[in-house]
Structure formats: structure tokens, C-alpha cells
Amino acid sequence: LLIALESIMGRRLYIVQQGIDLAHFNGKPFDLRLTVQKDGSGKWSLSSWGTRVGASGSHITNVASGGQGLPIEKVLRAVFAEQYRSITEHIYKASILICEALEKELRDIGDVGLDIGIDTGGRPYLIEVNFRDHRLTAEEMDDPDSWAITYKKPVYYLRYLYDKQNH
């Protein structure tokens, strides 16, 4: 297999990701988009989260590819009613740990978008980290307050950094 792959890939490097049997909402695959940011005290916190539900017949959840954003509570409660609280708690804690781990290797990050897949058993998987986060809209998340804070929190963090540097 490696020899066959080398003939296709050449010397280029690739990342091979484990396949995830994504859970479905109304027969469509979905994943989560989380915005995790540093706040005015320099600590990581979850600013917003929502689901991206793929178009009918698609394996892709991107909104740009025909998917749609929906509130996380609407989707996860419908799919994982009894596991809803434990899944969301696990995802919240994992998102903070992921950002803390990234920060050890990458300097000066403070605004991260995490794509998290949930498999059919309710287990979360990190799909991708985005440093130029494409936020779901307030309408898609049905939460204008958390959407607005995703644009305010970086300013609070910058103020924290400024104060820290000048005191």
C-alpha cells in the first residue's frame, strides 16, 4: 500500500485523517462549528457554537456547499436527547483544552474556530482548526448575543494585552 501511495503522492506530505461516521439530523450529516476566544482576562472561553447540517445527499456540511447553520441545542437535543448534556459538556471542556494545547506551540493566538464531528455514538472528533474563523450568522445560531460577542471579545483581549504590556 505504501509503495502504491508513494507513486501517487511523490514526495509531498499529506495528513491522513480517520473517517468519521457523522451523526445525522433529518437524514443529513452534521458537525459543529465552535468559536473559542481569549477574553478580557486572557483566558480561553467558548464564545459561540452551532451546527452545520449538510445538504440532502451530501457528505459535506459546509454552508458554502449547500449546508445550513442551525442552533446546537435544536440539533443535538433531537439526535442525542439523553446524551445532550454530557456531549455538550465534553465538547466545551475539550475545546478549551485544544486551544490551550495549540497555544503552547503557536504564539499569539486568541481567536480559533474548531470544527467538531459527532459520530453516531455521540463521540466528538476534532476535524479541523481554523485561525480565520468563519462564524455562523446570528440567524443560523438563533443567538444574536453570542454572535455579537464573537466580534467584541477580541477587542477585550487586545485591551488585556495592551494593559499587560504597559503595566
N, C-alpha and C. Protein backbone atom coordinates (compact mmCIF):
# COMPACT_ATOMS: atom_id res chain seq x y z
N LEU A 1 0.83 -1.19 0.00
CA LEU A 1 0.00 0.00 0.00
C LEU A 1 0.87 1.26 0.00
N LEU A 2 1.91 1.25 0.84
CA LEU A 2 2.79 2.41 0.90
C LEU A 2 3.49 2.67 -0.43
N ILE A 3 3.92 1.62 -1.10
CA ILE A 3 4.59 1.79 -2.40
C ILE A 3 3.61 2.36 -3.42
N ALA A 4 2.39 1.87 -3.42
CA ALA A 4 1.37 2.39 -4.35
C ALA A 4 1.07 3.85 -4.04
N LEU A 5 0.97 4.19 -2.77
CA LEU A 5 0.70 5.58 -2.39
C LEU A 5 1.87 6.50 -2.76
N GLU A 6 3.09 6.03 -2.58
CA GLU A 6 4.26 6.84 -2.95
C GLU A 6 4.24 7.19 -4.42
N SER A 7 3.82 6.26 -5.26
CA SER A 7 3.78 6.54 -6.70
C SER A 7 2.74 7.61 -7.03
N ILE A 8 1.71 7.72 -6.21
CA ILE A 8 0.69 8.75 -6.42
C ILE A 8 1.10 10.07 -5.76
N MET A 9 1.61 10.01 -4.55
CA MET A 9 1.90 11.21 -3.76
C MET A 9 3.25 11.82 -4.07
N GLY A 10 4.19 11.02 -4.52
CA GLY A 10 5.54 11.54 -4.70
C GLY A 10 6.13 11.89 -3.34
N ARG A 11 6.82 13.02 -3.27
CA ARG A 11 7.46 13.43 -2.02
C ARG A 11 6.63 14.43 -1.21
N ARG A 12 5.45 14.74 -1.69
CA ARG A 12 4.59 15.67 -0.95
C ARG A 12 4.11 15.03 0.33
N LEU A 13 3.94 15.85 1.36
CA LEU A 13 3.44 15.37 2.65
C LEU A 13 1.92 15.52 2.70
N TYR A 14 1.27 14.55 3.30
CA TYR A 14 -0.17 14.56 3.45
C TYR A 14 -0.52 14.20 4.88
N ILE A 15 -1.66 14.67 5.30
CA ILE A 15 -2.22 14.26 6.58
C ILE A 15 -3.40 13.34 6.26
N VAL A 16 -3.40 12.16 6.85
CA VAL A 16 -4.49 11.23 6.66
C VAL A 16 -5.33 11.27 7.92
N GLN A 17 -6.60 11.54 7.75
CA GLN A 17 -7.50 11.67 8.88
C GLN A 17 -8.43 10.47 8.95
N GLN A 18 -8.67 10.03 10.16
CA GLN A 18 -9.60 8.93 10.38
C GLN A 18 -10.98 9.32 9.86
N GLY A 19 -11.65 8.40 9.22
CA GLY A 19 -13.02 8.65 8.79
C GLY A 19 -13.95 8.70 9.99
N ILE A 20 -14.95 9.54 9.91
CA ILE A 20 -15.91 9.70 11.00
C ILE A 20 -17.30 9.42 10.43
N ASP A 21 -17.99 8.49 11.02
CA ASP A 21 -19.37 8.20 10.63
C ASP A 21 -20.26 9.23 11.32
N LEU A 22 -20.39 10.42 10.68
CA LEU A 22 -21.10 11.53 11.30
C LEU A 22 -22.55 11.17 11.60
N ALA A 23 -23.00 11.68 12.74
CA ALA A 23 -24.42 11.56 13.08
C ALA A 23 -25.23 12.38 12.08
N HIS A 24 -26.51 12.06 11.96
CA HIS A 24 -27.39 12.75 11.01
C HIS A 24 -28.57 13.40 11.72
N PHE A 25 -28.98 14.53 11.18
CA PHE A 25 -30.16 15.24 11.63
C PHE A 25 -31.11 15.33 10.44
N ASN A 26 -32.30 14.78 10.58
CA ASN A 26 -33.26 14.73 9.46
C ASN A 26 -32.64 14.11 8.21
N GLY A 27 -31.85 13.05 8.43
CA GLY A 27 -31.24 12.33 7.31
C GLY A 27 -30.04 13.00 6.69
N LYS A 28 -29.54 14.09 7.30
CA LYS A 28 -28.39 14.84 6.75
C LYS A 28 -27.26 14.86 7.76
N PRO A 29 -26.00 14.70 7.29
CA PRO A 29 -24.87 14.73 8.23
C PRO A 29 -24.69 16.14 8.81
N PHE A 30 -24.17 16.18 10.03
CA PHE A 30 -23.89 17.49 10.63
C PHE A 30 -22.59 17.43 11.41
N ASP A 31 -22.02 18.60 11.59
CA ASP A 31 -20.90 18.77 12.50
C ASP A 31 -21.10 20.09 13.24
N LEU A 32 -20.16 20.43 14.10
CA LEU A 32 -20.27 21.63 14.92
C LEU A 32 -19.18 22.62 14.53
N ARG A 33 -19.50 23.91 14.62
CA ARG A 33 -18.50 24.98 14.48
C ARG A 33 -18.51 25.75 15.79
N LEU A 34 -17.35 25.75 16.44
CA LEU A 34 -17.20 26.46 17.71
C LEU A 34 -16.25 27.63 17.50
N THR A 35 -16.57 28.76 18.11
CA THR A 35 -15.66 29.89 18.15
C THR A 35 -15.16 29.98 19.59
N VAL A 36 -13.86 29.78 19.77
CA VAL A 36 -13.24 29.82 21.08
C VAL A 36 -12.25 30.98 21.05
N GLN A 37 -12.37 31.88 22.04
CA GLN A 37 -11.57 33.09 22.04
C GLN A 37 -11.04 33.40 23.43
N LYS A 38 -9.97 34.17 23.46
CA LYS A 38 -9.49 34.69 24.73
C LYS A 38 -10.33 35.90 25.09
N ASP A 39 -10.58 36.02 26.39
CA ASP A 39 -11.43 37.11 26.86
C ASP A 39 -10.59 38.24 27.45
N GLY A 40 -11.24 39.15 28.12
CA GLY A 40 -10.57 40.32 28.70
C GLY A 40 -9.63 40.01 29.84
N SER A 41 -9.60 38.76 30.30
CA SER A 41 -8.65 38.36 31.34
C SER A 41 -7.57 37.43 30.78
N GLY A 42 -7.56 37.26 29.45
CA GLY A 42 -6.55 36.42 28.81
C GLY A 42 -6.83 34.93 28.89
N LYS A 43 -8.05 34.54 29.26
CA LYS A 43 -8.42 33.13 29.38
C LYS A 43 -9.26 32.69 28.17
N TRP A 44 -9.09 31.44 27.79
CA TRP A 44 -9.90 30.88 26.71
C TRP A 44 -11.33 30.67 27.19
N SER A 45 -12.27 31.01 26.32
CA SER A 45 -13.68 30.74 26.63
C SER A 45 -14.44 30.51 25.32
N LEU A 46 -15.51 29.76 25.43
CA LEU A 46 -16.35 29.47 24.27
C LEU A 46 -17.25 30.67 24.03
N SER A 47 -17.15 31.25 22.83
CA SER A 47 -17.97 32.42 22.50
C SER A 47 -19.26 32.04 21.82
N SER A 48 -19.19 31.07 20.91
CA SER A 48 -20.41 30.64 20.22
C SER A 48 -20.20 29.24 19.66
N TRP A 49 -21.31 28.59 19.42
CA TRP A 49 -21.27 27.30 18.76
C TRP A 49 -22.59 27.05 18.07
N GLY A 50 -22.50 26.31 17.00
CA GLY A 50 -23.69 25.98 16.23
C GLY A 50 -23.40 24.73 15.42
N THR A 51 -24.42 24.22 14.78
CA THR A 51 -24.24 23.05 13.92
C THR A 51 -24.30 23.47 12.46
N ARG A 52 -23.60 22.71 11.64
CA ARG A 52 -23.67 22.86 10.19
C ARG A 52 -24.24 21.55 9.66
N VAL A 53 -25.42 21.65 9.07
CA VAL A 53 -26.13 20.47 8.57
C VAL A 53 -25.98 20.44 7.06
N GLY A 54 -25.48 19.33 6.54
CA GLY A 54 -25.23 19.18 5.12
C GLY A 54 -26.51 19.18 4.30
N ALA A 55 -26.34 19.43 3.01
CA ALA A 55 -27.47 19.37 2.08
C ALA A 55 -27.89 17.91 1.89
N SER A 56 -29.11 17.69 1.44
CA SER A 56 -29.59 16.34 1.18
C SER A 56 -28.67 15.61 0.20
N GLY A 57 -28.29 14.39 0.54
CA GLY A 57 -27.45 13.58 -0.32
C GLY A 57 -25.97 13.93 -0.30
N SER A 58 -25.59 14.89 0.52
CA SER A 58 -24.19 15.33 0.56
C SER A 58 -23.48 14.74 1.77
N HIS A 59 -22.16 14.63 1.66
CA HIS A 59 -21.34 14.22 2.80
C HIS A 59 -20.64 15.43 3.40
N ILE A 60 -20.85 16.59 2.80
CA ILE A 60 -20.18 17.83 3.21
C ILE A 60 -21.17 18.68 3.99
N THR A 61 -20.69 19.28 5.09
CA THR A 61 -21.57 20.09 5.93
C THR A 61 -21.39 21.58 5.72
N ASN A 62 -20.40 21.98 4.93
CA ASN A 62 -20.13 23.41 4.74
C ASN A 62 -21.38 24.16 4.28
N VAL A 63 -21.59 25.32 4.88
CA VAL A 63 -22.70 26.17 4.47
C VAL A 63 -22.48 26.64 3.03
N ALA A 64 -21.23 26.90 2.67
CA ALA A 64 -20.91 27.35 1.30
C ALA A 64 -21.20 26.27 0.26
N SER A 65 -21.31 25.01 0.68
CA SER A 65 -21.59 23.91 -0.24
C SER A 65 -23.04 23.44 -0.16
N GLY A 66 -23.93 24.30 0.32
CA GLY A 66 -25.34 23.97 0.35
C GLY A 66 -25.87 23.55 1.71
N GLY A 67 -25.00 23.47 2.71
CA GLY A 67 -25.45 23.14 4.05
C GLY A 67 -26.10 24.35 4.71
N GLN A 68 -26.56 24.15 5.93
CA GLN A 68 -27.15 25.27 6.65
C GLN A 68 -26.73 25.23 8.11
N GLY A 69 -26.63 26.41 8.72
CA GLY A 69 -26.32 26.51 10.13
C GLY A 69 -27.61 26.46 10.94
N LEU A 70 -27.56 25.73 12.04
CA LEU A 70 -28.70 25.63 12.94
C LEU A 70 -28.20 25.69 14.38
N PRO A 71 -29.06 26.10 15.32
CA PRO A 71 -28.66 26.13 16.73
C PRO A 71 -28.26 24.74 17.22
N ILE A 72 -27.22 24.68 18.01
CA ILE A 72 -26.70 23.41 18.51
C ILE A 72 -27.74 22.67 19.35
N GLU A 73 -28.48 23.41 20.14
CA GLU A 73 -29.47 22.77 21.01
C GLU A 73 -30.55 22.06 20.19
N LYS A 74 -31.00 22.70 19.13
CA LYS A 74 -32.05 22.10 18.29
C LYS A 74 -31.61 20.77 17.70
N VAL A 75 -30.38 20.72 17.20
CA VAL A 75 -29.89 19.53 16.53
C VAL A 75 -29.47 18.45 17.52
N LEU A 76 -28.63 18.80 18.48
CA LEU A 76 -28.13 17.77 19.41
C LEU A 76 -29.23 17.21 20.31
N ARG A 77 -30.16 18.04 20.72
CA ARG A 77 -31.27 17.51 21.54
C ARG A 77 -32.15 16.56 20.73
N ALA A 78 -32.34 16.85 19.45
CA ALA A 78 -33.16 15.97 18.61
C ALA A 78 -32.46 14.64 18.36
N VAL A 79 -31.14 14.67 18.18
CA VAL A 79 -30.40 13.46 17.82
C VAL A 79 -29.95 12.67 19.05
N PHE A 80 -29.52 13.37 20.09
CA PHE A 80 -28.96 12.72 21.28
C PHE A 80 -29.66 13.20 22.54
N ALA A 81 -30.96 13.03 22.63
CA ALA A 81 -31.76 13.59 23.72
C ALA A 81 -31.17 13.32 25.10
N GLU A 82 -30.93 12.06 25.43
CA GLU A 82 -30.45 11.72 26.77
C GLU A 82 -28.97 12.06 26.97
N GLN A 83 -28.23 12.10 25.89
CA GLN A 83 -26.79 12.38 25.99
C GLN A 83 -26.46 13.86 25.80
N TYR A 84 -27.48 14.69 25.54
CA TYR A 84 -27.24 16.09 25.18
C TYR A 84 -26.30 16.79 26.17
N ARG A 85 -26.63 16.75 27.45
CA ARG A 85 -25.84 17.48 28.45
C ARG A 85 -24.40 16.96 28.52
N SER A 86 -24.22 15.66 28.55
CA SER A 86 -22.85 15.12 28.67
C SER A 86 -22.04 15.40 27.41
N ILE A 87 -22.67 15.34 26.23
CA ILE A 87 -21.96 15.64 24.99
C ILE A 87 -21.53 17.09 24.96
N THR A 88 -22.44 18.00 25.29
CA THR A 88 -22.09 19.42 25.24
C THR A 88 -21.03 19.78 26.29
N GLU A 89 -21.11 19.19 27.47
CA GLU A 89 -20.08 19.44 28.49
C GLU A 89 -18.72 18.93 28.02
N HIS A 90 -18.70 17.75 27.43
CA HIS A 90 -17.45 17.17 26.93
C HIS A 90 -16.85 18.05 25.82
N ILE A 91 -17.68 18.50 24.91
CA ILE A 91 -17.21 19.35 23.81
C ILE A 91 -16.67 20.67 24.35
N TYR A 92 -17.38 21.27 25.30
CA TYR A 92 -16.92 22.53 25.88
C TYR A 92 -15.53 22.36 26.51
N LYS A 93 -15.38 21.36 27.36
CA LYS A 93 -14.09 21.13 28.03
C LYS A 93 -12.98 20.82 27.02
N ALA A 94 -13.30 20.00 26.03
CA ALA A 94 -12.31 19.65 25.01
C ALA A 94 -11.89 20.87 24.20
N SER A 95 -12.82 21.76 23.90
CA SER A 95 -12.48 22.95 23.10
C SER A 95 -11.46 23.83 23.83
N ILE A 96 -11.61 23.97 25.12
CA ILE A 96 -10.67 24.78 25.89
C ILE A 96 -9.30 24.08 25.93
N LEU A 97 -9.29 22.77 26.16
CA LEU A 97 -8.03 22.01 26.19
C LEU A 97 -7.32 22.05 24.84
N ILE A 98 -8.06 21.97 23.74
CA ILE A 98 -7.47 22.04 22.41
C ILE A 98 -6.78 23.39 22.22
N CYS A 99 -7.46 24.45 22.60
CA CYS A 99 -6.88 25.79 22.42
C CYS A 99 -5.67 26.00 23.32
N GLU A 100 -5.71 25.49 24.53
CA GLU A 100 -4.55 25.60 25.42
C GLU A 100 -3.36 24.84 24.86
N ALA A 101 -3.61 23.66 24.26
CA ALA A 101 -2.53 22.88 23.66
C ALA A 101 -1.97 23.60 22.43
N LEU A 102 -2.83 24.18 21.60
CA LEU A 102 -2.37 24.92 20.43
C LEU A 102 -1.51 26.11 20.84
N GLU A 103 -1.92 26.76 21.89
CA GLU A 103 -1.21 27.95 22.36
C GLU A 103 0.22 27.65 22.81
N LYS A 104 0.46 26.43 23.25
CA LYS A 104 1.81 26.05 23.66
C LYS A 104 2.77 26.02 22.48
N GLU A 105 2.24 25.76 21.29
CA GLU A 105 3.06 25.68 20.08
C GLU A 105 2.98 26.92 19.20
N LEU A 106 1.87 27.60 19.26
CA LEU A 106 1.64 28.75 18.39
C LEU A 106 1.46 30.00 19.24
N ARG A 107 2.30 30.98 18.98
CA ARG A 107 2.25 32.20 19.79
C ARG A 107 1.11 33.11 19.34
N ASP A 108 0.65 33.88 20.27
CA ASP A 108 -0.25 35.00 20.00
C ASP A 108 -1.56 34.61 19.31
N ILE A 109 -2.09 33.46 19.63
CA ILE A 109 -3.42 33.14 19.10
C ILE A 109 -4.45 33.53 20.15
N GLY A 110 -5.61 33.95 19.69
CA GLY A 110 -6.65 34.34 20.63
C GLY A 110 -8.05 34.16 20.07
N ASP A 111 -8.15 33.68 18.83
CA ASP A 111 -9.45 33.52 18.17
C ASP A 111 -9.37 32.29 17.28
N VAL A 112 -10.07 31.24 17.65
CA VAL A 112 -9.95 29.96 16.97
C VAL A 112 -11.33 29.41 16.62
N GLY A 113 -11.45 28.87 15.42
CA GLY A 113 -12.66 28.16 15.02
C GLY A 113 -12.36 26.68 15.02
N LEU A 114 -13.17 25.91 15.70
CA LEU A 114 -12.99 24.46 15.76
C LEU A 114 -14.16 23.79 15.06
N ASP A 115 -13.85 22.86 14.16
CA ASP A 115 -14.87 22.03 13.55
C ASP A 115 -14.83 20.68 14.27
N ILE A 116 -15.94 20.32 14.86
CA ILE A 116 -16.03 19.10 15.65
C ILE A 116 -17.10 18.20 15.03
N GLY A 117 -16.72 16.97 14.72
CA GLY A 117 -17.68 15.99 14.23
C GLY A 117 -18.20 15.16 15.39
N ILE A 118 -19.45 14.75 15.31
CA ILE A 118 -20.04 13.87 16.32
C ILE A 118 -20.45 12.60 15.58
N ASP A 119 -19.91 11.46 16.05
CA ASP A 119 -20.27 10.21 15.35
C ASP A 119 -21.63 9.71 15.82
N THR A 120 -22.07 8.64 15.22
CA THR A 120 -23.41 8.12 15.51
C THR A 120 -23.57 7.66 16.96
N GLY A 121 -22.45 7.43 17.64
CA GLY A 121 -22.50 7.04 19.05
C GLY A 121 -22.41 8.23 20.00
N GLY A 122 -22.32 9.45 19.45
CA GLY A 122 -22.24 10.64 20.29
C GLY A 122 -20.83 11.04 20.67
N ARG A 123 -19.82 10.40 20.08
CA ARG A 123 -18.43 10.72 20.40
C ARG A 123 -17.93 11.87 19.51
N PRO A 124 -17.34 12.90 20.13
CA PRO A 124 -16.83 14.03 19.34
C PRO A 124 -15.42 13.76 18.81
N TYR A 125 -15.14 14.34 17.62
CA TYR A 125 -13.83 14.25 16.98
C TYR A 125 -13.45 15.62 16.45
N LEU A 126 -12.22 16.01 16.68
CA LEU A 126 -11.72 17.25 16.09
C LEU A 126 -11.49 17.01 14.60
N ILE A 127 -12.13 17.81 13.77
CA ILE A 127 -11.95 17.70 12.33
C ILE A 127 -10.91 18.69 11.85
N GLU A 128 -11.04 19.93 12.30
CA GLU A 128 -10.18 20.98 11.75
C GLU A 128 -10.13 22.16 12.71
N VAL A 129 -8.99 22.86 12.69
CA VAL A 129 -8.81 24.10 13.43
C VAL A 129 -8.64 25.22 12.42
N ASN A 130 -9.40 26.29 12.61
CA ASN A 130 -9.33 27.44 11.72
C ASN A 130 -8.89 28.67 12.51
N PHE A 131 -7.92 29.38 11.98
CA PHE A 131 -7.44 30.58 12.65
C PHE A 131 -8.07 31.84 12.07
N ARG A 132 -8.76 31.71 10.99
CA ARG A 132 -9.58 32.78 10.45
C ARG A 132 -10.99 32.22 10.42
N ASP A 133 -11.62 32.28 11.55
CA ASP A 133 -12.89 31.61 11.77
C ASP A 133 -14.00 32.23 10.92
N HIS A 134 -14.73 31.39 10.21
CA HIS A 134 -15.94 31.79 9.51
C HIS A 134 -17.09 31.50 10.47
N ARG A 135 -17.60 32.55 11.07
CA ARG A 135 -18.64 32.36 12.06
C ARG A 135 -20.00 32.10 11.40
N LEU A 136 -20.79 31.26 12.04
CA LEU A 136 -22.17 31.12 11.62
C LEU A 136 -22.88 32.43 11.96
N THR A 137 -23.89 32.78 11.21
CA THR A 137 -24.59 34.05 11.45
C THR A 137 -25.49 33.96 12.68
N ALA A 138 -25.88 35.11 13.17
CA ALA A 138 -26.78 35.16 14.33
C ALA A 138 -28.08 34.43 14.04
N GLU A 139 -28.58 34.55 12.81
CA GLU A 139 -29.83 33.89 12.44
C GLU A 139 -29.66 32.37 12.44
N GLU A 140 -28.51 31.90 11.92
CA GLU A 140 -28.27 30.46 11.87
C GLU A 140 -28.17 29.86 13.26
N MET A 141 -27.54 30.59 14.18
CA MET A 141 -27.38 30.08 15.54
C MET A 141 -28.58 30.38 16.40
N ASP A 142 -29.46 31.28 15.93
CA ASP A 142 -30.60 31.74 16.70
C ASP A 142 -30.14 32.29 18.05
N ASP A 143 -29.02 33.03 18.00
CA ASP A 143 -28.43 33.55 19.23
C ASP A 143 -27.63 34.82 18.91
N PRO A 144 -28.32 35.95 18.73
CA PRO A 144 -27.60 37.17 18.36
C PRO A 144 -26.62 37.66 19.42
N ASP A 145 -26.88 37.35 20.70
CA ASP A 145 -25.96 37.82 21.75
C ASP A 145 -24.60 37.15 21.65
N SER A 146 -24.57 35.81 21.47
CA SER A 146 -23.27 35.14 21.38
C SER A 146 -22.57 35.49 20.07
N TRP A 147 -23.33 35.72 19.01
CA TRP A 147 -22.73 36.13 17.74
C TRP A 147 -22.03 37.47 17.91
N ALA A 148 -22.69 38.42 18.56
CA ALA A 148 -22.11 39.75 18.76
C ALA A 148 -20.84 39.67 19.61
N ILE A 149 -20.84 38.83 20.61
CA ILE A 149 -19.67 38.74 21.49
C ILE A 149 -18.45 38.20 20.76
N THR A 150 -18.66 37.40 19.70
CA THR A 150 -17.51 36.89 18.95
C THR A 150 -16.74 38.02 18.27
N TYR A 151 -17.38 39.15 18.07
CA TYR A 151 -16.70 40.30 17.49
C TYR A 151 -16.19 41.26 18.54
N LYS A 152 -16.77 41.23 19.73
CA LYS A 152 -16.33 42.11 20.82
C LYS A 152 -15.17 41.51 21.61
N LYS A 153 -15.21 40.21 21.82
CA LYS A 153 -14.22 39.56 22.69
C LYS A 153 -12.78 39.78 22.23
N PRO A 154 -12.47 39.72 20.92
CA PRO A 154 -11.08 40.01 20.52
C PRO A 154 -10.62 41.41 20.92
N VAL A 155 -11.53 42.36 20.94
CA VAL A 155 -11.17 43.72 21.37
C VAL A 155 -10.85 43.71 22.86
N TYR A 156 -11.66 42.99 23.64
CA TYR A 156 -11.38 42.88 25.08
C TYR A 156 -10.03 42.22 25.32
N TYR A 157 -9.72 41.21 24.54
CA TYR A 157 -8.43 40.52 24.69
C TYR A 157 -7.28 41.45 24.31
N LEU A 158 -7.44 42.21 23.24
CA LEU A 158 -6.40 43.17 22.86
C LEU A 158 -6.17 44.19 23.96
N ARG A 159 -7.24 44.63 24.60
CA ARG A 159 -7.11 45.57 25.72
C ARG A 159 -6.35 44.92 26.86
N TYR A 160 -6.63 43.67 27.14
CA TYR A 160 -5.90 42.92 28.17
C TYR A 160 -4.41 42.88 27.83
N LEU A 161 -4.07 42.56 26.58
CA LEU A 161 -2.66 42.50 26.17
C LEU A 161 -2.00 43.87 26.28
N TYR A 162 -2.71 44.91 25.88
CA TYR A 162 -2.17 46.27 25.96
C TYR A 162 -1.88 46.65 27.41
N ASP A 163 -2.86 46.40 28.28
CA ASP A 163 -2.68 46.72 29.70
C ASP A 163 -1.54 45.92 30.30
N LYS A 164 -1.44 44.66 29.94
CA LYS A 164 -0.39 43.78 30.46
C LYS A 164 1.00 44.29 30.04
N GLN A 165 1.09 44.73 28.80
CA GLN A 165 2.37 45.20 28.27
C GLN A 165 2.77 46.57 28.84
N ASN A 166 1.80 47.38 29.20
CA ASN A 166 2.08 48.75 29.64
C ASN A 166 2.00 48.94 31.15
N HIS A 167 1.96 47.86 31.90
CA HIS A 167 1.96 47.98 33.37
C HIS A 167 3.08 47.23 33.98
